Short mmCIF file of C-alpha atoms in Angstrom, two decimals:
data_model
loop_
_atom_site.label_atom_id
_atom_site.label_comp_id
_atom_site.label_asym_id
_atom_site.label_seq_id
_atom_site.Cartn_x
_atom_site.Cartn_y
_atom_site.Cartn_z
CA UNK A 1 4.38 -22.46 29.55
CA UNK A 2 0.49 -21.58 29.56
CA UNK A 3 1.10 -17.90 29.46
CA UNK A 4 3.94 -17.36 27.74
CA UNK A 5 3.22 -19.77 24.91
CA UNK A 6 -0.29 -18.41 24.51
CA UNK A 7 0.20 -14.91 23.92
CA UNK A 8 -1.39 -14.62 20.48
CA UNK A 9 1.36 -11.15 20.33
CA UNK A 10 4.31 -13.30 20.68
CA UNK A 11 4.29 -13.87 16.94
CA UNK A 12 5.66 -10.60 16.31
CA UNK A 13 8.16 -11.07 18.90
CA UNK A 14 11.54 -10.28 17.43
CA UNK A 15 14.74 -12.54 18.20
CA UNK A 16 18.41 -12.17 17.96
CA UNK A 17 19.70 -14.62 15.74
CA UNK A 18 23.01 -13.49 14.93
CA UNK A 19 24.14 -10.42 17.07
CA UNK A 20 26.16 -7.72 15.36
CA UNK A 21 26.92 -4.15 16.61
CA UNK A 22 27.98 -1.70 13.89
CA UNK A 23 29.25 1.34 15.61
CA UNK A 24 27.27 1.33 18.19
CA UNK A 25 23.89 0.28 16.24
CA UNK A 26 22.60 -3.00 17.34
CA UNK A 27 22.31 -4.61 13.51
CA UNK A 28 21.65 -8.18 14.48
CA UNK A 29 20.50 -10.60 11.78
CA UNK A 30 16.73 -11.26 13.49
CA UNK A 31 13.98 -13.85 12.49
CA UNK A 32 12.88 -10.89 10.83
CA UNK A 33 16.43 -10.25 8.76
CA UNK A 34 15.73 -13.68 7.87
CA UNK A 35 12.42 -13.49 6.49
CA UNK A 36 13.29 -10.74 4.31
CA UNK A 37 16.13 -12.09 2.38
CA UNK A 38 13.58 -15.44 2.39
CA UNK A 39 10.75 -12.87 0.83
CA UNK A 40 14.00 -11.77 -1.51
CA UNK A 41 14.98 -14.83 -2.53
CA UNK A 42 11.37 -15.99 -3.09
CA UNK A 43 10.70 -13.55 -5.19
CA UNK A 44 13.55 -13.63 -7.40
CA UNK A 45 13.46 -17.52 -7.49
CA UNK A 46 9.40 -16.77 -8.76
CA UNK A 47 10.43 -14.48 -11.32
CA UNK A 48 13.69 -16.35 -12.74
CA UNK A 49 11.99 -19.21 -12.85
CA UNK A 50 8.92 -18.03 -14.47
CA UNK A 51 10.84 -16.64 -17.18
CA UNK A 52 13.68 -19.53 -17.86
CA UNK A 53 12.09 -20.61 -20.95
CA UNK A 54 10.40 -17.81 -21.68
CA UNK A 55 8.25 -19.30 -24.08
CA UNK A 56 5.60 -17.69 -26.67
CA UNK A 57 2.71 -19.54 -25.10
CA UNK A 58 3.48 -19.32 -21.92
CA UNK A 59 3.29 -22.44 -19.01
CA UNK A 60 1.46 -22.15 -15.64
CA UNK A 61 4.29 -20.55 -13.97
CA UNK A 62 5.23 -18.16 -16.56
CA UNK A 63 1.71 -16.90 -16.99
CA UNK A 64 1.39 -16.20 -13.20
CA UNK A 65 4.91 -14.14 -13.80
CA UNK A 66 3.25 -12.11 -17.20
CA UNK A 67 -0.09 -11.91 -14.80
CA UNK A 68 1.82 -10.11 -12.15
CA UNK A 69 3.99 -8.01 -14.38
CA UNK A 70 0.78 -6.75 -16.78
CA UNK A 71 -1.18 -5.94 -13.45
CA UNK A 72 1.77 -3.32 -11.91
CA UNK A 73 2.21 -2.27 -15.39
CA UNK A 74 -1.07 -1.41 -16.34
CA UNK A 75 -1.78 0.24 -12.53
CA UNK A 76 0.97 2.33 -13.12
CA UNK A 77 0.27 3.34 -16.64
CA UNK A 78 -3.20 4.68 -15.56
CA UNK A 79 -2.78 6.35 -12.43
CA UNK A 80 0.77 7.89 -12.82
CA UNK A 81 0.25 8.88 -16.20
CA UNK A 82 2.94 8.82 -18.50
CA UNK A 83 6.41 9.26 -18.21
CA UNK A 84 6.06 7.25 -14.99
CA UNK A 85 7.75 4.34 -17.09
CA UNK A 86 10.60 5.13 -15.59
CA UNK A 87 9.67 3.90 -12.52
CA UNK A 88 8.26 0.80 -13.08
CA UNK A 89 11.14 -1.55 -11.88
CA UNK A 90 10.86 0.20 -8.26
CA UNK A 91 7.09 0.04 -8.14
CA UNK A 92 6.98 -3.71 -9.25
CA UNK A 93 9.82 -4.60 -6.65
CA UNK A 94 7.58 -2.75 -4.07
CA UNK A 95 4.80 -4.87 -5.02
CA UNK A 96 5.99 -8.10 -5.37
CA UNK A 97 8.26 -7.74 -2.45
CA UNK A 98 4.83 -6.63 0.16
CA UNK A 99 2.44 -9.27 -1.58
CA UNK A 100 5.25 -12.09 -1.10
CA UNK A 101 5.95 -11.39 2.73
CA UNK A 102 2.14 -10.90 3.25
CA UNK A 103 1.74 -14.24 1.77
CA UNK A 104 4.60 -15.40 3.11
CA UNK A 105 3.33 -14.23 6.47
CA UNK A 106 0.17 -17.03 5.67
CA UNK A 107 2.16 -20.05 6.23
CA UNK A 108 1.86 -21.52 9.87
CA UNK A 109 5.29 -20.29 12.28
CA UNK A 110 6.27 -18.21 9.59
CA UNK A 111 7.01 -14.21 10.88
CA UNK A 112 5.45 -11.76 8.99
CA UNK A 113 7.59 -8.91 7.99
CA UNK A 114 4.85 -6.39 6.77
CA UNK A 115 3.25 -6.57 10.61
CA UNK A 116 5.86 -4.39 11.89
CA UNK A 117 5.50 -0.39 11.76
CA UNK A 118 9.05 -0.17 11.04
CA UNK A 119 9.35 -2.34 7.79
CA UNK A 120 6.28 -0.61 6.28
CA UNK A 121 7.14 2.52 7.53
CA UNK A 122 10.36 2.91 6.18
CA UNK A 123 9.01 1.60 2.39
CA UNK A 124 6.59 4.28 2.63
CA UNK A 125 9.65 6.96 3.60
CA UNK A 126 11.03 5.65 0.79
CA UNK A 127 8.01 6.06 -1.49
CA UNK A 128 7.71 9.82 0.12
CA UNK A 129 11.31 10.97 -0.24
CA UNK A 130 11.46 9.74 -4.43
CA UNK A 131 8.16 11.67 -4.93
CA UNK A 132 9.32 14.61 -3.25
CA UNK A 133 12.99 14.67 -4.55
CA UNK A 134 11.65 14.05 -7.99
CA UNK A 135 8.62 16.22 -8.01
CA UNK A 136 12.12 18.75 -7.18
CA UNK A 137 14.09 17.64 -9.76
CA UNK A 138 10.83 17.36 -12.99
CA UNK A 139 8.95 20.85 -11.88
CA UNK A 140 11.27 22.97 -9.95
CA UNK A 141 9.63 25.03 -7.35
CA UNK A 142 6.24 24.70 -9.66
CA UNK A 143 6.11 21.51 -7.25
CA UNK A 144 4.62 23.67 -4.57
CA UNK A 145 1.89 23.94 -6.85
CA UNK A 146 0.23 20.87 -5.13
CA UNK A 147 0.27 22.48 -2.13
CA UNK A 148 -1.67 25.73 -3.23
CA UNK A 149 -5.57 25.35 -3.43
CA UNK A 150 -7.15 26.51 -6.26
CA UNK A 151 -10.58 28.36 -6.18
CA UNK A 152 -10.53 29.70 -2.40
CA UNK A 153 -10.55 33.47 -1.65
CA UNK A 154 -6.76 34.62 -1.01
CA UNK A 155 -6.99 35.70 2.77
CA UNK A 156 -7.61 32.23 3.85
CA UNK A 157 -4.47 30.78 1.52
CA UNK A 158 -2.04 30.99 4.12
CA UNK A 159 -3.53 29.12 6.39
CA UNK A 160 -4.68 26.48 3.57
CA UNK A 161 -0.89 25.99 2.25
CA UNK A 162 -0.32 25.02 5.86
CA UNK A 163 -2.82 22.82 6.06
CA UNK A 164 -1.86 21.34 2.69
CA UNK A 165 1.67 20.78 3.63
CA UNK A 166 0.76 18.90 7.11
CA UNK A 167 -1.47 16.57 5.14
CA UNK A 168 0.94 16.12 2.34
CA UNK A 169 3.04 14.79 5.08
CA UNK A 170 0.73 12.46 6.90
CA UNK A 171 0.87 10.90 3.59
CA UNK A 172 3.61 7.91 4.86
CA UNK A 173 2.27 7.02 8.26
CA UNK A 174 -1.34 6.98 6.79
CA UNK A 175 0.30 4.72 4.07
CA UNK A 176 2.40 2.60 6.31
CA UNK A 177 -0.37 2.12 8.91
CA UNK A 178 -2.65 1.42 7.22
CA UNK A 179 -0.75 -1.94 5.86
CA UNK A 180 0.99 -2.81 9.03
CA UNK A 181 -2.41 -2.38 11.01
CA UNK A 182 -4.05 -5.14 8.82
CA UNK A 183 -1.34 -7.79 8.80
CA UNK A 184 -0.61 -7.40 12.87
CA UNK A 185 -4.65 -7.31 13.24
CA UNK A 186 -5.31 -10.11 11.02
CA UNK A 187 -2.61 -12.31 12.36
CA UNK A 188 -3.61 -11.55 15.84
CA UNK A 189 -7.20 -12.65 15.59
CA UNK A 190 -5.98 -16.12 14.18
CA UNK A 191 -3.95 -16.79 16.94
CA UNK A 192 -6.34 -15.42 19.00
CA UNK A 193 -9.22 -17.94 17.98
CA UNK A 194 -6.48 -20.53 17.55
CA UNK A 195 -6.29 -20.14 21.18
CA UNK A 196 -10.01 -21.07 21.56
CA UNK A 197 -10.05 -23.75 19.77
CA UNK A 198 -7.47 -25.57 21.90
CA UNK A 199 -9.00 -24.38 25.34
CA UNK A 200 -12.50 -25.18 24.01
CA UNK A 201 -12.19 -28.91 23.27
CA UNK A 202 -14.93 -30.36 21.41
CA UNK A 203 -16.68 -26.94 21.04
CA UNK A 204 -13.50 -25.89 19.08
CA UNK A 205 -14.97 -26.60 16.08
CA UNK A 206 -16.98 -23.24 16.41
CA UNK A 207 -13.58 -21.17 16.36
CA UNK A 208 -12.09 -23.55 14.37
CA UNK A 209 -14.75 -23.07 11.69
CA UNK A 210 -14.05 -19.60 11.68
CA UNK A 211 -10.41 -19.46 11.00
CA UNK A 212 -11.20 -21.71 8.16
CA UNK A 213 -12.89 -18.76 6.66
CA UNK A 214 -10.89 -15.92 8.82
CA UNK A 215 -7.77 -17.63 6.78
CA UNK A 216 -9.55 -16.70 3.20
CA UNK A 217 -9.98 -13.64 3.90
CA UNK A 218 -6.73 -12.88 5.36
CA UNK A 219 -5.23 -14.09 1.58
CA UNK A 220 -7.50 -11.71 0.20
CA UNK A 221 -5.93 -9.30 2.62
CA UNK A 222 -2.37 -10.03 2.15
CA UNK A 223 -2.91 -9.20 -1.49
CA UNK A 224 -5.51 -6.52 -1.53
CA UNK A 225 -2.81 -4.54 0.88
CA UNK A 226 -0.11 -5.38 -0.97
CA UNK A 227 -2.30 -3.52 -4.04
CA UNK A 228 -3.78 -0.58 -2.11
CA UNK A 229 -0.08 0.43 -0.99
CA UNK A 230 1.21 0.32 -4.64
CA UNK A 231 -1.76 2.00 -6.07
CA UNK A 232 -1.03 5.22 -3.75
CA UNK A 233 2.45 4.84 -4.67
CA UNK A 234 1.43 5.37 -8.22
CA UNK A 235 -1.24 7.88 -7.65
CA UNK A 236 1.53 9.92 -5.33
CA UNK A 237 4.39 9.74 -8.58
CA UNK A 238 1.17 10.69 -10.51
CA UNK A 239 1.56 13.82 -8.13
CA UNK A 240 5.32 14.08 -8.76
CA UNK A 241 4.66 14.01 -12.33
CA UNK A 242 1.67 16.14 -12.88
CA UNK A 243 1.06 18.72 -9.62
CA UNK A 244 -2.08 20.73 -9.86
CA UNK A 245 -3.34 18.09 -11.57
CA UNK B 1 -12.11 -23.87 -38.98
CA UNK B 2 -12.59 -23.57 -42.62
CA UNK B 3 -9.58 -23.73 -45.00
CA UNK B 4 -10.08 -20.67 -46.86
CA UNK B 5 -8.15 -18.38 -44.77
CA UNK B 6 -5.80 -19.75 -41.89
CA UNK B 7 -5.13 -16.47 -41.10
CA UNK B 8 -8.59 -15.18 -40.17
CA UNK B 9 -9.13 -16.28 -36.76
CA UNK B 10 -6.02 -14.50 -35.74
CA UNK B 11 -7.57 -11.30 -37.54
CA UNK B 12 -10.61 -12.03 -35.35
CA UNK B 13 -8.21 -12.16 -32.14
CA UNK B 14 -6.76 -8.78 -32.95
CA UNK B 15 -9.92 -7.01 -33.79
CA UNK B 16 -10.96 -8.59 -30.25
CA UNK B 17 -7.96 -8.25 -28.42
CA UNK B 18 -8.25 -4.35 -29.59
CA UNK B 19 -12.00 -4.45 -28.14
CA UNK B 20 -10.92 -5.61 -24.78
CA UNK B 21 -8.05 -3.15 -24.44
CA UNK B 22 -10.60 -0.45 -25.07
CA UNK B 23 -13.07 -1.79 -22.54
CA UNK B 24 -10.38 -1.81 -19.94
CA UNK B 25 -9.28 1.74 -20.30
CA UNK B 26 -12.81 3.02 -20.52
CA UNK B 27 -12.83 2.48 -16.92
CA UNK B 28 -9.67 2.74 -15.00
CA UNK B 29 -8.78 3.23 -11.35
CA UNK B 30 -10.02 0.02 -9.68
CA UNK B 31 -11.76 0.17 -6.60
CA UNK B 32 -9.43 0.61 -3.63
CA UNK B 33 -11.57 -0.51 -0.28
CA UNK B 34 -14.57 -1.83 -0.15
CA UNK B 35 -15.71 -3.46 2.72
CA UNK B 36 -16.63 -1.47 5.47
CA UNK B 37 -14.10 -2.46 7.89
CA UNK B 38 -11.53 -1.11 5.30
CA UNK B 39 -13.19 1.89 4.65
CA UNK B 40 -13.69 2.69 8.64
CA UNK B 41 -9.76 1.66 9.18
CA UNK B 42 -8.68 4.13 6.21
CA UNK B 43 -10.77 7.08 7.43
CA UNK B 44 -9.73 6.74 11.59
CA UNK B 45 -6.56 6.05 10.29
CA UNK B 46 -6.24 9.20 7.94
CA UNK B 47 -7.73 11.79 11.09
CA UNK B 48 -5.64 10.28 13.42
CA UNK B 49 -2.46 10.72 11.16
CA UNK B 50 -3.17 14.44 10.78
CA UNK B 51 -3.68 14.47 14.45
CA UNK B 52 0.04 12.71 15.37
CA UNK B 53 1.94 15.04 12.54
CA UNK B 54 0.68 18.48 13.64
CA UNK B 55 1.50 17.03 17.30
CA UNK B 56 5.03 15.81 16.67
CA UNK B 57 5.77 18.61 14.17
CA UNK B 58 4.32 21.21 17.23
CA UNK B 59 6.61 19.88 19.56
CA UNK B 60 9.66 19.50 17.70
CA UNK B 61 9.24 23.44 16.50
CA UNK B 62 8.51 24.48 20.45
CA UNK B 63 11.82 22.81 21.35
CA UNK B 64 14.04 24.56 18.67
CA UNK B 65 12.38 27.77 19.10
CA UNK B 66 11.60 27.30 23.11
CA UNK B 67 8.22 28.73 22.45
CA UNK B 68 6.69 25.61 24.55
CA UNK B 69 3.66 25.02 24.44
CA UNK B 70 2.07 27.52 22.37
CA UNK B 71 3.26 26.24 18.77
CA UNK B 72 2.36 22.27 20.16
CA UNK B 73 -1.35 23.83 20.48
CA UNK B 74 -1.53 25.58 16.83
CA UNK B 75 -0.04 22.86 15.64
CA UNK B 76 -2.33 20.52 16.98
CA UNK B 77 -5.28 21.81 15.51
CA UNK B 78 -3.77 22.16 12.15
CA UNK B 79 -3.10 18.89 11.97
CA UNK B 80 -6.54 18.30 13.24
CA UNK B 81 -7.67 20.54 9.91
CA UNK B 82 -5.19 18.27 8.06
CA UNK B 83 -6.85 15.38 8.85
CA UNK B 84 -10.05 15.47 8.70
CA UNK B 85 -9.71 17.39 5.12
CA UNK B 86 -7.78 14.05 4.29
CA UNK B 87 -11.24 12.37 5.87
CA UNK B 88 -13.24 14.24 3.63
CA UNK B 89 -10.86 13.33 0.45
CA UNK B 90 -11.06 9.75 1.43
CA UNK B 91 -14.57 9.47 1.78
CA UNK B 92 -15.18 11.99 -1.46
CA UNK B 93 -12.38 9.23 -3.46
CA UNK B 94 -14.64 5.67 -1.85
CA UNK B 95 -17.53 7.75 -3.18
CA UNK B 96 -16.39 8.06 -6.87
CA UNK B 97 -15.78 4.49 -6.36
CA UNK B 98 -18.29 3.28 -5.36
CA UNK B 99 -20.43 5.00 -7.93
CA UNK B 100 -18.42 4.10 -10.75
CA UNK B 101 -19.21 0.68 -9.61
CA UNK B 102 -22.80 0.51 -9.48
CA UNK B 103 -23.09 2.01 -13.02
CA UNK B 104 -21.15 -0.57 -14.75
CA UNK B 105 -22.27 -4.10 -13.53
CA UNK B 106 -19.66 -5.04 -16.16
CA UNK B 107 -17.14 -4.42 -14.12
CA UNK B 108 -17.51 -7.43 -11.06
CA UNK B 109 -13.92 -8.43 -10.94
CA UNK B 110 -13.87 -11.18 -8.52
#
């Protein structure tokens, strides 16, 4: 009981809830299954609900629904230039869908989905593969382009393009680590000093005191990441749209 | 106010509504990370990336081409270029940024 329930990495523990096996793949609905479609639901139940009346001046509710959609609108309109208009319905899914399971991910005994590698790694693939398919599709093979330095003498191009193309594709996991690192650390250090507090006793209120303002900042956190991975999305499109720059 | 116009303070919003818009594009491309744990998480993060791709992508081309370990090794220090030339666009891209927002004090969103 004292070990086991004390681990502060058993939050990210991941638990069979409904076992399935689909030829061979283990595709059990999880805790983590669960919080998506939650996050899912949330976020459609946020938006439709928002925009039921969809009045001219707007309530509380709606406004935070026009807030959200002006803010992915206006990031994408100025970092992916235009005709990234296009893709504004994925990039506003990807947003709302991090920002609500890194908030979701606040609330006590809830599981953060965004603190697994896999989750965020496989929205950055995602991000990756529609840049690359449709940098393809809008420039040809002028999308190599990006991968060709300009101003450097020629005999040391070779090697550059190589370069190039490795760092083009460290692109995801420096994307998806970089959000998955800050969820998993974050909610490890609260459960870490939420720990103290109960094997302190009345000196708790020292660690106590700190998740009070450990818990702010992990908010601020939860959305700032939620941003920083949809701003590269945009700037990478930007890439898709306009190589060479 | 006044009941000579009823239309004029919504002229007035426009004109400043137009003002605002302008402001806001004058300087786009919000800051990204700014405290310094951020910044030290992007830039370990972005060298060790490089690191792990030219690695993986080494070892992958060794086994198809049984050429073990020599590609692995290249490979390695490619991706070591890779990274830290992502490093030095990070830090170049928290540089602009940080710049941009010392010259406009405007510009203290939250």
């Amino acid at each position: 009981m004292a070990a086991e329930g004390m681990s502060p990495l058993e939050q990210f523990e991941i638990h069979r809830w409904v076992p399935m096996n689909i030829g061979g793949v283990d595709a059990s609905f999880t805790n983590s299954s669960f919080f998506m479609v939650l996050v899912v639901l949330l976020s459609t139940a946020f938006l439709l609900g928002g925009m039921r009346r969809g009045t001219l001046v707007p309530g509380r509710w709606q406004s935070m629904v026009e807030v959200t959609y002006e803010f992915v609108a206006s990031m994408l309109s100025e970092n992916a230039g235009h005709g990234s208009r296009k893709f504004f319905p994925f990039v506003f899914s990807l947003f709302v869908f991090i920002i609500i399971a890194n908030l979701l991910g606040m609330i006590p005994f809830a599981f953060t989905v965004t603190s697994h590698i896999i989750v965020t790694f496989t929205l950055a693939l995602i991000v990756i593969l529609l840049v690359t398919i449709l940098g393809f599709i809008r420039n040809g093979v002028g999308f190599l382009r990006l991968f060709v330095p300009k101003d450097v003498p020629f005999y040391i191009v070779p090697l550059l393009i190589v370069i190039e193309i490795l760092s083009y594709l460290t692109r995801p996991i420096s994307l998806s680590v970089r959000l998955f690192a800050n969820m998993m650390a974050g909610h490890t250090m609260l459960k870490l000093f939420g720990g103290f507090v109960v094997s302190l006793g009345l000196l708790g209120i020292a660690p106590w005191l700190f998740i009070v303002a450990l818990s702010t900042l992990e908010v601020g956190i939860a959305m700032l990441q939620a941003y920083v991975f949809t701003i590269l999305t945009c700037i990478y499109l930007n890439d898709a749209f306009h190589p060479g720059h | 106010m006044g009941e000579d116009d009823p239309r004029s303070s919504f002229k007035d919003m426009d004109a400043r509504l137009k003002a605002a818009r302008k402001r806001r594009i004058s300087h786009p491309r919000q800051r990204m990370e700014t405290r310094p744990l951020g910044i030290a998480m992007r830039l370990s993060v972005e060298l060790a990336a490089g690191l792990v791709v030219g690695g993986v992508m080494g070892y992958f081309l060794d086994r198809w081409l049984h050429t073990r370990p020599w590609l692995m090794i290249v490979f390695f220090f490619l991706g070591a270029a890779a990274g830290i030339r992502n490093v030095l666009r990070a830090a170049e891209e928290i540089n602009r940024a940080a710049e941009e927002g010392t010259e406009d004090e405007s510009s203290t969103e939250e």
